[in-house]
Amino acid sequence: MGAFEEPRSLSAKQASTLKALKRQGGALVRAYELKEALRAVFAGDLDDEVVLAMLARWCGWAQRCRIPQFVKLGRTIRKHLDGITAAVERGLANGRHEGLNNKVRLIIRRAYGFHTAENALALILLACGPVTLTLPYHTATHPHS
């Protein structure tokens, strides 16, 4: 699993630093290679079967690398492999939920001075819920609607 495509976004200085680190070897280079290999697994341009096979190989590599954080990550991925498999096969991501959570946090921060939690919840539902309000001045002929 040691072979992977180098990121194209490295500057000349970063590329030379990476080359020097690779010559030295060690845990830092193994950690970088593991990170890039895991990035390649979830790049989004592979078949589901290939992704799952690469992930299984990656977990084995991570657990043999003797870097405690990667050993732990390999165990965690294997523990949650059923959920990861389902997400890969169905093309699921949590980006929409994270965006909604950030929007709710912003509304709560703005609603700091509200007297009750119900008022803050009403603002969240108004901004994020299926509520659409048409105010009397919102017409097709009004220049600011």
GROMACS .gro file of C-alpha atoms in nm, residues 10 15 18 23 25-26 33 36 39-40 43 59-61 65 71 80 86 89 92 101 104 106 108 110 114 122:
model
   27
   10LEU     CA    1   0.230   2.093  -0.305
   15ALA     CA    2   0.767   1.886  -0.242
   18LEU     CA    3   0.860   1.573   0.145
   23ARG     CA    4   1.486   0.974   0.218
   25GLY     CA    5   1.217   0.743   0.648
   26GLY     CA    6   1.066   0.694   0.991
   33GLU     CA    7   0.174   0.782   0.355
   36GLU     CA    8  -0.258   1.003   0.182
   39ARG     CA    9  -0.749   1.010   0.138
   40ALA     CA   10  -0.719   0.807  -0.184
   43ALA     CA   11  -1.149   1.023  -0.316
   59CYS     CA   12  -0.673  -0.099   0.820
   60GLY     CA   13  -0.426  -0.387   0.814
   61TRP     CA   14  -0.143  -0.150   0.721
   65CYS     CA   15   0.255   0.054   1.146
   71VAL     CA   16  -0.345   0.163   1.516
   80HIS     CA   17  -1.766   0.072   1.240
   86ALA     CA   18  -2.351   0.133   0.404
   89GLU     CA   19  -2.269   0.189  -0.105
   92LEU     CA   20  -2.418   0.911   0.196
  101ASN     CA   21  -2.601   2.233   1.268
  104VAL     CA   22  -2.870   2.642   1.413
  106LEU     CA   23  -2.549   3.075   1.453
  108ILE     CA   24  -2.883   3.039   1.881
  110ARG     CA   25  -2.790   3.555   1.758
  114PHE     CA   26  -3.431   3.596   2.388
  122ALA     CA   27  -3.932   2.947   1.685
   0.00000   0.00000   0.00000
